[in-house]
Every structure is written in C-alpha cells, then in structure tokens.
Coordinates of N, CA and C and ligand atoms in Angstrom, one line a residue:
M24 N 115.9 149.1 171.3 CA 115.2 147.9 171.7 C 116.2 146.8 171.7
K25 N 116.0 145.8 172.6 CA 116.9 144.6 172.6 C 116.2 143.5 171.8
I26 N 116.9 143.0 170.8 CA 116.4 142.0 169.9 C 117.2 140.7 169.9
G27 N 116.6 139.6 170.3 CA 117.2 138.3 170.2 C 117.0 137.7 168.8
I28 N 118.0 137.1 168.3 CA 117.9 136.5 166.9 C 118.2 135.0 167.0
I29 N 117.3 134.2 166.6 CA 117.5 132.7 166.7 C 117.7 132.3 165.2
G30 N 118.9 131.9 164.9 CA 119.2 131.6 163.5 C 119.9 132.8 162.9
S31 N 121.2 132.6 162.6 CA 122.0 133.7 162.1 C 122.6 133.4 160.7
G32 N 121.7 132.9 159.9 CA 122.1 132.6 158.5 C 121.7 133.8 157.6
H33 N 121.2 133.4 156.4 CA 120.9 134.5 155.4 C 120.0 135.6 156.0
I34 N 118.9 135.2 156.5 CA 117.9 136.2 157.0 C 118.3 136.7 158.4
G35 N 118.7 135.9 159.3 CA 119.0 136.4 160.7 C 120.2 137.3 160.7
D36 N 121.2 137.0 159.9 CA 122.4 137.8 159.9 C 122.1 139.2 159.2
T37 N 121.3 139.1 158.1 CA 121.0 140.3 157.3 C 120.2 141.2 158.2
A38 N 119.2 140.7 158.9 CA 118.3 141.5 159.8 C 119.1 142.0 160.9
A39 N 120.1 141.3 161.5 CA 120.9 141.7 162.6 C 121.6 143.0 162.2
R40 N 122.2 143.0 161.0 CA 122.9 144.2 160.5 C 122.0 145.4 160.4
L41 N 120.8 145.2 159.9 CA 119.9 146.3 159.7 C 119.4 146.8 161.1
F42 N 119.2 145.9 162.0 CA 118.7 146.3 163.4 C 119.8 147.1 164.0
V43 N 121.1 146.7 163.9 CA 122.2 147.4 164.5 C 122.3 148.8 163.9
Q44 N 122.2 148.8 162.6 CA 122.3 150.1 161.9 C 121.2 151.1 162.3
A45 N 120.1 150.5 162.7 CA 119.0 151.4 163.2 C 119.1 151.7 164.7
G46 N 120.2 151.2 165.3 CA 120.5 151.6 166.7 C 120.0 150.6 167.8
H47 N 119.5 149.4 167.3 CA 119.1 148.4 168.3 C 120.2 147.5 168.8
E48 N 120.0 146.9 169.9 CA 121.0 145.9 170.5 C 120.5 144.5 170.0
V49 N 121.5 143.7 169.5 CA 121.1 142.4 169.1 C 121.9 141.3 169.8
A50 N 121.3 140.2 170.0 CA 122.0 139.0 170.5 C 121.8 137.9 169.4
L51 N 122.9 137.5 168.8 CA 122.7 136.5 167.7 C 123.0 135.1 168.2
S52 N 122.2 134.1 167.7 CA 122.5 132.7 168.1 C 122.3 131.8 166.9
N53 N 122.9 130.7 167.0 CA 122.7 129.7 165.9 C 122.8 128.3 166.5
S54 N 122.9 127.3 165.6 CA 122.9 125.9 166.2 C 124.2 125.5 166.7
R55 N 125.3 126.2 166.3 CA 126.7 125.8 166.7 C 127.2 126.5 168.0
G56 N 126.5 127.5 168.5 CA 126.9 128.1 169.7 C 127.6 129.4 169.5
P57 N 127.7 130.3 170.5 CA 128.3 131.6 170.5 C 129.7 131.8 169.9
E58 N 130.5 130.8 170.2 CA 131.9 130.8 169.7 C 132.0 131.0 168.2
S59 N 131.0 130.4 167.5 CA 131.0 130.4 166.0 C 130.6 131.8 165.5
L60 N 130.1 132.6 166.4 CA 129.5 133.9 165.9 C 130.4 135.1 166.4
K61 N 131.5 134.7 167.0 CA 132.4 135.7 167.6 C 132.9 136.8 166.6
A62 N 133.4 136.2 165.5 CA 134.0 137.2 164.4 C 132.9 138.1 163.9
R63 N 131.7 137.5 163.7 CA 130.6 138.2 163.1 C 130.1 139.3 164.0
V64 N 130.0 139.1 165.3 CA 129.5 140.1 166.2 C 130.6 141.2 166.3
Q65 N 131.8 140.8 166.2 CA 132.9 141.9 166.2 C 132.7 142.8 165.0
E66 N 132.4 142.3 163.9 CA 132.2 143.1 162.7 C 130.9 144.0 162.9
L67 N 129.9 143.5 163.5 CA 128.7 144.3 163.7 C 128.9 145.4 164.7
G68 N 129.8 145.2 165.6 CA 130.1 146.3 166.6 C 129.5 146.1 167.9
S69 N 129.6 147.2 168.7 CA 129.3 147.1 170.2 C 127.8 146.8 170.5
L70 N 126.9 147.0 169.5 CA 125.5 146.7 169.8 C 125.2 145.3 169.6
A71 N 126.2 144.5 169.2 CA 125.9 143.1 168.9 C 126.7 142.2 169.9
R72 N 126.0 141.1 170.2 CA 126.7 140.0 171.0 C 126.3 138.7 170.5
A73 N 127.1 137.7 170.8 CA 126.8 136.3 170.5 C 126.3 135.6 171.7
A74 N 125.3 134.7 171.5 CA 124.6 134.1 172.6 C 124.2 132.7 172.3
T75 N 123.9 131.9 173.3 CA 123.2 130.6 173.1 C 121.8 131.0 172.6
V76 N 121.1 130.0 172.1 CA 119.7 130.2 171.7 C 118.8 130.7 172.9
E77 N 119.0 130.0 174.0 CA 118.2 130.3 175.2 C 118.5 131.8 175.6
D78 N 119.8 132.1 175.6 CA 120.2 133.5 176.1 C 119.7 134.6 175.1
A79 N 119.7 134.3 173.8 CA 119.3 135.2 172.8 C 117.8 135.5 173.0
A80 N 117.0 134.4 173.3 CA 115.6 134.5 173.5 C 115.3 135.3 174.8
A81 N 116.1 135.0 175.8 CA 115.9 135.7 177.1 C 116.3 137.2 177.0
F82 N 117.3 137.5 176.2 CA 117.8 138.9 176.0 C 116.8 139.8 175.3
G83 N 116.1 139.2 174.3 CA 115.2 140.1 173.5 C 113.9 140.5 174.1
E84 N 113.6 141.8 174.0 CA 112.2 142.2 174.2 C 111.4 141.7 173.0
L85 N 112.1 141.6 171.9 CA 111.5 141.1 170.7 C 112.5 140.0 170.2
V86 N 112.0 138.9 169.7 CA 112.8 137.8 169.2 C 112.5 137.4 167.8
L87 N 113.5 137.5 166.9 CA 113.3 137.1 165.5 C 113.7 135.6 165.4
I88 N 112.8 134.8 164.8 CA 113.1 133.4 164.5 C 113.4 133.3 163.1
A89 N 114.6 132.8 162.8 CA 115.0 132.7 161.4 C 115.8 131.4 161.2
V90 N 115.1 130.3 161.6 CA 115.7 128.9 161.4 C 114.9 128.2 160.4
P91 N 115.4 127.1 159.9 CA 114.5 126.2 159.1 C 113.3 125.8 159.9
L92 N 112.1 125.8 159.3 CA 110.9 125.6 160.1 C 110.9 124.2 160.9
K93 N 111.6 123.2 160.3 CA 111.6 121.9 160.9 C 112.2 121.9 162.3
A94 N 113.0 123.0 162.6 CA 113.6 123.1 163.9 C 112.7 123.8 164.9
Y95 N 111.5 124.0 164.6 CA 110.6 124.8 165.5 C 110.5 124.2 166.9
N96 N 110.6 122.8 167.0 CA 110.4 122.3 168.3 C 111.6 122.3 169.2
T97 N 112.7 123.0 168.7 CA 113.9 123.2 169.6 C 113.8 124.6 170.1
L98 N 112.8 125.4 169.7 CA 112.8 126.8 170.2 C 112.5 126.9 171.7
P99 N 113.2 127.7 172.4 CA 113.1 127.8 173.9 C 111.8 128.5 174.3
R100 N 110.7 127.7 174.4 CA 109.4 128.3 174.7 C 109.4 129.2 176.0
A101 N 110.0 128.7 177.0 CA 109.9 129.4 178.3 C 110.5 130.8 178.2
Q102 N 111.6 130.9 177.5 CA 112.3 132.2 177.4 C 111.5 133.1 176.4
M103 N 110.7 132.6 175.6 CA 110.0 133.4 174.6 C 108.6 133.8 175.0
S104 N 108.1 133.2 176.1 CA 106.8 133.5 176.6 C 106.6 135.0 176.9
G105 N 105.4 135.5 176.4 CA 105.1 136.9 176.7 C 105.8 137.9 175.8
K106 N 106.7 137.4 175.0 CA 107.5 138.4 174.1 C 106.9 138.5 172.7
I107 N 107.3 139.6 172.1 CA 106.9 139.8 170.7 C 107.9 138.9 169.9
I108 N 107.3 138.1 169.0 CA 108.1 137.2 168.2 C 107.9 137.5 166.8
I109 N 109.0 137.6 166.0 CA 108.8 137.7 164.6 C 109.1 136.3 164.0
D110 N 108.1 135.8 163.3 CA 108.3 134.5 162.6 C 108.7 134.7 161.2
A111 N 109.9 134.6 160.8 CA 110.4 134.8 159.4 C 110.4 133.5 158.7
M112 N 109.9 132.4 159.3 CA 110.1 131.1 158.7 C 109.1 130.8 157.6
N113 N 109.6 130.0 156.7 CA 108.7 129.5 155.6 C 108.7 128.0 155.6
Y114 N 107.6 127.4 155.2 CA 107.6 125.9 155.2 C 107.8 125.4 153.7
Y115 N 108.9 124.6 153.6 CA 109.2 123.9 152.4 C 109.3 122.5 152.7
S116 N 108.4 121.6 152.2 CA 108.4 120.2 152.6 C 109.7 119.5 152.2
Q117 N 110.3 119.9 151.0 CA 111.6 119.3 150.6 C 112.7 119.5 151.7
R118 N 112.6 120.7 152.4 CA 113.6 120.9 153.4 C 113.2 120.5 154.8
D119 N 111.9 120.8 155.0 CA 111.4 120.6 156.4 C 110.7 119.3 156.7
G120 N 110.5 118.5 155.6 CA 109.8 117.2 155.8 C 108.3 117.5 155.9
Q121 N 107.6 116.4 156.2 CA 106.1 116.5 156.2 C 105.7 117.0 157.6
L122 N 105.1 118.2 157.7 CA 104.5 118.7 158.9 C 103.0 118.8 158.7
D123 N 102.2 118.4 159.7 CA 100.8 118.5 159.6 C 100.3 119.8 160.4
F124 N 99.9 120.8 159.6 CA 99.4 122.1 160.2 C 97.9 122.0 160.5
S125 N 97.3 120.9 160.2 CA 95.8 120.7 160.4 C 95.0 121.8 159.7
G126 N 95.4 122.2 158.6 CA 94.6 123.2 157.8 C 95.0 124.6 158.2
H127 N 95.9 124.8 159.2 CA 96.2 126.2 159.6 C 97.5 126.7 158.9
T128 N 97.8 128.0 159.0 CA 99.0 128.5 158.4 C 100.2 128.0 159.3
S129 N 101.4 128.1 158.7 CA 102.6 127.7 159.4 C 102.7 128.6 160.6
S130 N 102.4 129.9 160.5 CA 102.6 130.8 161.7 C 101.5 130.5 162.8
E131 N 100.3 130.1 162.4 CA 99.4 129.7 163.5 C 99.9 128.5 164.2
F132 N 100.5 127.6 163.4 CA 101.1 126.4 164.0 C 102.2 126.8 165.0
I133 N 103.1 127.7 164.6 CA 104.2 128.1 165.4 C 103.7 128.9 166.7
A134 N 102.6 129.7 166.4 CA 102.1 130.5 167.5 C 101.5 129.5 168.6
R135 N 100.9 128.4 168.1 CA 100.3 127.4 169.0 C 101.5 126.8 169.8
Y136 N 102.5 126.5 169.1 CA 103.7 125.9 169.8 C 104.3 126.8 170.9
L137 N 104.4 128.1 170.5 CA 104.9 129.2 171.4 C 103.8 129.9 172.1
R138 N 102.9 129.1 172.6 CA 101.7 129.7 173.3 C 102.2 130.7 174.4
G139 N 101.4 131.8 174.5 CA 101.8 132.8 175.5 C 102.8 133.9 174.9
S140 N 103.2 133.6 173.6 CA 104.0 134.7 173.0 C 103.1 135.5 172.1
R141 N 103.7 136.6 171.6 CA 102.9 137.5 170.7 C 103.5 137.5 169.3
L142 N 103.0 136.5 168.5 CA 103.7 136.2 167.3 C 103.2 137.0 166.1
V143 N 104.2 137.6 165.4 CA 103.9 138.3 164.1 C 104.7 137.7 163.0
K144 N 104.0 137.4 161.9 CA 104.7 136.8 160.8 C 105.2 138.0 159.9
A145 N 106.5 138.1 159.8 CA 107.1 139.1 159.0 C 108.6 138.7 158.6
F146 N 109.1 139.5 157.7 CA 110.5 139.2 157.2 C 110.5 137.8 156.4
N147 N 109.4 137.3 156.1 CA 109.4 135.9 155.5 C 109.2 136.0 154.0
T148 N 108.7 137.2 153.5 CA 108.3 137.3 152.1 C 109.5 137.8 151.2
M149 N 110.5 138.3 151.8 CA 111.6 139.0 151.0 C 112.9 138.2 151.0
W150 N 113.4 138.0 149.8 CA 114.7 137.3 149.6 C 115.8 138.1 150.4
F151 N 116.7 137.4 151.1 CA 117.6 138.0 152.0 C 118.5 139.0 151.3
K152 N 118.8 138.8 150.0 CA 119.6 139.8 149.2 C 118.9 141.1 149.1
T153 N 117.6 141.0 148.8 CA 116.8 142.2 148.6 C 116.8 142.9 150.0
L154 N 116.5 142.2 151.0 CA 116.5 142.7 152.4 C 117.8 143.4 152.7
G155 N 118.9 142.8 152.3 CA 120.2 143.4 152.6 C 120.6 144.6 151.7
E156 N 120.1 144.7 150.5 CA 120.5 145.7 149.6 C 119.5 146.8 149.3
D157 N 118.3 146.6 149.6 CA 117.3 147.6 149.2 C 116.6 148.4 150.3
A158 N 117.2 148.4 151.5 CA 116.7 149.2 152.6 C 116.9 150.7 152.2
K159 N 115.9 151.5 152.5 CA 116.0 153.0 152.2 C 115.5 153.8 153.4
P160 N 116.3 153.8 154.5 CA 115.8 154.4 155.7 C 115.4 155.9 155.6
G161 N 116.1 156.6 154.6 CA 115.8 158.0 154.5 C 114.6 158.4 153.6
A162 N 114.1 157.4 152.9 CA 113.1 157.6 151.8 C 111.7 157.7 152.3
P163 N 110.8 158.4 151.6 CA 109.4 158.3 152.0 C 108.8 156.9 151.9
L164 N 107.9 156.5 152.7 CA 107.4 155.2 152.8 C 107.0 154.6 151.4
E165 N 106.3 155.5 150.6 CA 105.7 155.1 149.4 C 106.8 154.7 148.4
E166 N 108.1 155.1 148.6 CA 109.2 154.8 147.7 C 109.9 153.6 148.1
R167 N 109.6 153.0 149.3 CA 110.4 151.9 149.8 C 109.7 150.6 149.4
L168 N 110.5 149.5 149.5 CA 109.9 148.2 149.3 C 109.1 147.8 150.5
V169 N 108.2 146.9 150.3 CA 107.3 146.5 151.4 C 107.8 145.3 152.1
L170 N 107.7 145.3 153.4 CA 107.8 144.1 154.2 C 106.4 143.8 154.8
F171 N 105.9 142.7 154.5 CA 104.5 142.4 154.9 C 104.5 141.8 156.3
L172 N 103.4 142.1 157.1 CA 103.3 141.5 158.4 C 101.9 141.1 158.7
A173 N 101.8 140.0 159.4 CA 100.5 139.5 159.8 C 100.5 139.1 161.3
G174 N 99.3 139.2 161.9 CA 99.3 138.8 163.3 C 98.0 139.0 164.0
D175 N 97.8 138.5 165.2 CA 96.6 138.7 165.9 C 96.7 139.6 167.1
D176 N 97.9 140.2 167.3 CA 98.1 141.1 168.4 C 98.4 142.5 167.9
A177 N 97.5 143.4 167.9 CA 97.6 144.7 167.3 C 98.8 145.5 167.8
E178 N 99.1 145.4 169.1 CA 100.2 146.2 169.7 C 101.5 145.6 169.2
A179 N 101.6 144.3 169.2 CA 102.8 143.6 168.7 C 103.1 144.0 167.2
K180 N 102.0 144.0 166.5 CA 102.2 144.4 165.0 C 102.7 145.8 164.9
Q181 N 102.1 146.7 165.8 CA 102.6 148.1 165.7 C 104.1 148.2 166.0
T182 N 104.6 147.4 167.0 CA 106.0 147.4 167.3 C 106.8 146.9 166.1
V183 N 106.4 145.8 165.5 CA 107.1 145.3 164.3 C 107.0 146.2 163.1
A184 N 105.9 146.9 163.0 CA 105.8 147.8 161.8 C 106.8 149.0 162.0
R185 N 106.9 149.4 163.3 CA 107.8 150.5 163.6 C 109.2 150.1 163.3
L186 N 109.6 148.9 163.7 CA 110.9 148.3 163.4 C 111.2 148.3 161.9
I187 N 110.2 147.8 161.2 CA 110.3 147.7 159.7 C 110.6 149.1 159.1
E188 N 109.9 150.1 159.6 CA 110.1 151.5 159.1 C 111.5 151.9 159.5
Q189 N 111.9 151.7 160.7 CA 113.3 152.1 161.2 C 114.4 151.6 160.3
I190 N 114.2 150.3 159.8 CA 115.3 149.7 159.0 C 115.2 150.1 157.6
G191 N 114.2 150.8 157.1 CA 114.2 151.3 155.8 C 113.2 150.6 154.8
F192 N 112.2 149.9 155.3 CA 111.2 149.3 154.5 C 109.8 149.9 154.8
A193 N 108.8 149.5 154.1 CA 107.5 150.0 154.3 C 106.6 148.8 154.8
P194 N 106.1 148.9 156.1 CA 105.2 147.8 156.6 C 103.9 147.8 155.9
V195 N 103.4 146.7 155.5 CA 102.0 146.6 155.0 C 101.4 145.4 155.7
D196 N 100.3 145.6 156.4 CA 99.6 144.6 157.2 C 98.7 143.8 156.3
T197 N 98.9 142.5 156.4 CA 98.0 141.6 155.6 C 96.9 141.0 156.4
G198 N 96.8 141.2 157.7 CA 95.7 140.7 158.5 C 96.1 139.8 159.6
S199 N 95.2 138.9 159.9 CA 95.5 137.9 161.0 C 96.5 136.8 160.6
L200 N 96.9 136.0 161.6 CA 97.8 134.9 161.3 C 97.1 133.9 160.3
A201 N 95.8 133.8 160.5 CA 95.1 132.8 159.6 C 95.0 133.4 158.2
V202 N 94.5 134.6 158.0 CA 94.2 135.1 156.7 C 95.5 135.7 156.1
G203 N 96.0 136.7 156.8 CA 97.3 137.4 156.3 C 98.4 136.4 156.2
G204 N 98.5 135.5 157.2 CA 99.5 134.5 157.3 C 99.5 133.7 156.0
K205 N 98.3 133.4 155.5 CA 98.2 132.6 154.3 C 98.7 133.4 153.1
H206 N 98.3 134.7 153.1 CA 98.7 135.6 152.0 C 100.2 135.8 151.9
Q207 N 100.9 135.5 153.0 CA 102.4 135.6 153.0 C 103.2 134.3 152.8
Q208 N 102.4 133.2 152.6 CA 103.2 132.0 152.5 C 103.8 131.8 151.1
P209 N 104.8 130.8 151.0 CA 105.4 130.6 149.7 C 104.3 130.3 148.7
G210 N 104.5 130.9 147.5 CA 103.5 130.6 146.4 C 102.4 131.7 146.3
A211 N 102.2 132.4 147.4 CA 101.1 133.4 147.4 C 101.5 134.7 146.6
A212 N 100.5 135.5 146.3 CA 100.7 136.6 145.4 C 101.8 137.6 145.8
V213 N 102.0 137.8 147.0 CA 103.0 138.8 147.5 C 104.3 138.2 147.8
Y214 N 104.4 136.9 147.7 CA 105.6 136.2 148.2 C 106.8 136.3 147.3
N215 N 107.9 136.8 147.8 CA 109.1 137.0 147.0 C 108.9 137.8 145.8
R216 N 108.0 138.8 145.9 CA 107.8 139.7 144.8 C 108.0 141.1 145.3
P217 N 109.2 141.7 145.1 CA 109.4 143.1 145.6 C 108.4 144.1 145.1
M218 N 107.7 144.8 145.9 CA 106.8 145.8 145.5 C 106.7 146.9 146.5
R219 N 106.2 148.1 146.0 CA 106.0 149.2 146.8 C 104.6 149.2 147.4
P220 N 104.3 150.1 148.4 CA 103.1 150.0 149.1 C 101.8 150.1 148.2
T221 N 101.8 151.0 147.2 CA 100.6 151.1 146.4 C 100.3 149.8 145.7
Q222 N 101.3 149.2 145.1 CA 101.0 148.0 144.4 C 100.7 146.9 145.4
A223 N 101.3 146.9 146.6 CA 101.0 145.9 147.6 C 99.5 145.9 148.0
R224 N 99.1 147.1 148.2 CA 97.7 147.3 148.6 C 96.7 146.8 147.5
E225 N 97.1 147.1 146.2 CA 96.3 146.7 145.1 C 96.2 145.2 145.0
V226 N 97.4 144.5 145.2 CA 97.4 143.1 145.1 C 96.6 142.5 146.2
L227 N 96.8 143.0 147.4 CA 96.0 142.4 148.6 C 94.5 142.6 148.4
A228 N 94.1 143.7 147.8 CA 92.7 144.0 147.6 C 92.0 142.9 146.6
T229 N 92.8 142.3 145.8 CA 92.3 141.3 144.9 C 92.2 139.9 145.5
L230 N 92.7 139.7 146.7 CA 92.8 138.4 147.3 C 91.5 138.1 148.1
Ligands
NAP320 N1 117.0 132.9 152.6 C1 116.0 133.8 152.4 O1 116.1 134.7 151.5 C2 114.8 133.7 153.2 C3 113.8 134.8 153.1 C4 112.7 134.8 153.9 C5 112.5 133.8 154.9 N2 113.4 132.8 155.0 C6 113.2 131.8 156.0 O2 114.0 132.0 157.1 C7 114.5 130.8 157.7 C8 116.0 130.8 157.7 O3 116.4 130.8 156.3 P1 117.9 131.2 155.9 O4 117.9 131.2 154.5 O5 118.4 132.3 156.7 O6 118.6 129.9 156.4 P2 120.2 129.6 156.6 O7 121.0 130.6 155.9 O8 120.4 128.1 156.4 O9 120.4 129.9 158.2 C9 119.7 129.1 159.1 C10 120.2 129.5 160.5 O10 119.4 128.8 161.5 C11 120.3 128.1 162.4 N3 119.7 127.0 163.0 C12 119.3 125.8 162.4 N4 118.7 125.0 163.2 C13 118.8 125.6 164.4 C14 118.3 125.3 165.7 N5 117.7 124.2 166.0 N6 118.6 126.2 166.7 C15 119.2 127.4 166.5 N7 119.6 127.8 165.3 C16 119.4 126.9 164.3 C17 121.6 127.8 161.6 O11 122.6 127.6 162.5 P3 124.1 127.3 162.0 O12 124.6 128.5 161.3 O13 124.9 127.0 163.2 O14 124.0 126.1 161.1 C18 121.7 129.1 160.8 O15 122.3 130.1 161.5 C19 113.8 129.7 156.9 O16 112.7 129.3 157.5 C20 113.5 130.3 155.6 O17 112.5 129.7 154.9 C21 114.6 132.7 154.2

C-alpha cells in the first residue's frame, strides 16, 4: 500500500519505519520540506521518499497525520478527500492552545475539518518508544500489545486494523469517533497504558 505521512517526528518517523518493514511504500513530509528528510529516507531505503505535505497526501492511499493538533488547519484537505486517514493526534491545551471542539472528540473535530475523508483514530494511544520497540510481527495476536482504533467507516477501520497487524501489534476497536474516540483520548483508561488484547477488552467493557 502507498502511505503518505504528514509529520515525521517521533510518531510519524517511527510508523514510517514499521510500514517500510512491512513492505509498504511511504512518502514522508514535515514542516521544513523534503530536503530536510533526505538523509532519513535514504536510511529507510527504496520504499521511502521525501515529499511536501501536499505530495505526501496525494501519494497515499492511506495518510497518517502525526503533527501537533494545533496545525490541523494547514492539512491539505483537497488531497486527502476520499482517502483513509489515520489521525494519531492528541489534544494538549498547553501545546495546542485553546481549541473549541463543541463537546465533540478531537477526531470528530478533525473529521469535520477533513470532510469527505474516511478518518480512523489510531496510533495515538501508544508512546512512540513503545511503538518503535515492542512490535512483534511474528507473534500470535494475543501476545502482542494493542493499538486501539476508532472510526465511523467500517471498511476504513478494517484496512487500518490489517495495517496494525502487519506491523506487529494487535488492533482493538473501541467504537465510533464519538464514543471510541473519547475512550482513546489523553487521560482515558487505555491511553498510554501498554496492554494485550484480553486486558484491553476487559478495560473497555468497564467503560
Ligand atoms: N510522541 C508520542 O509518543 C506520541 C504518541 C501518540 C500520539 N502522538 C501525537 O502525534 C502527534 C505528533 O507527535 P510527535 O511526538 O511525533 O511530535 P514531534 O516529534 O514534535 O513531530 C511533529 C512533526 O510534525 C511536523 N509538523 C509540525 N507542524 C506541521 C505542519 N503544519 N505541516 C506539516 N508538518 C508539521 C514537524 O515538522 P518538523 O520536523 O519540520 O518540525 C514534525 O515532523 C501529536 O499530535 C501527538 O500528540 C505522539
């Protein structure tokens, strides 16, 4: 699969490596432009390329957003329309300033901004070091750590769940962007708490 990555910091860069290891093509982008990513894509090998944000979005059948949430209104909506989007962003007011979600989850807010895209909230609950170090592609699902996902588009969620499995984690669906999205936000019971699928399902059942 072709995957565009917007934001190539802790999460975007770690995910890029895992996607390449699983055989996917990636286009990495950041705020400073492709030149600044030249060395990194060389390290990642022939499946990786550096791109502008617009070109990374256009390249991907699936696009991972891994920028600070306050940058949401710089995302290239036109190039993302109709695509499966993974929203890995979290809202921290200290970093992102005051944003008014009008009672919605941050991912519902982003989905509204990126109307016409098929947004799945995932890769946001796990610390980048855990993501980088604890993938177990060869292990049975029950022995892997969970990457949670939420969304309103069943087919898009299936694609993201498959990707999560390919890179060595266990996908666990938390529900819609409204309900599951809330379960995945900072401070929630499964947020930044490494767990295996059995425990994850137990915790979710109590919510
Ligand atoms: N760190 C974690 O463990 C973790 C875990 C889960 C989720 N998250 C979430 O993932 C997001 C990224 O976190 P991070 O820790 O990876 O941040 P980070 O290391 O600071 O990286 C942010 C990346 O976003 C790029 N960027 C910033 N503004 C941009 C814009 N307007 N257009 C394009 N690229 C832009 C930066 O570009 P430059 O490199 O050019 O500055 C950088 O590559 C945040 O929303 C965070 O809450 C983080």
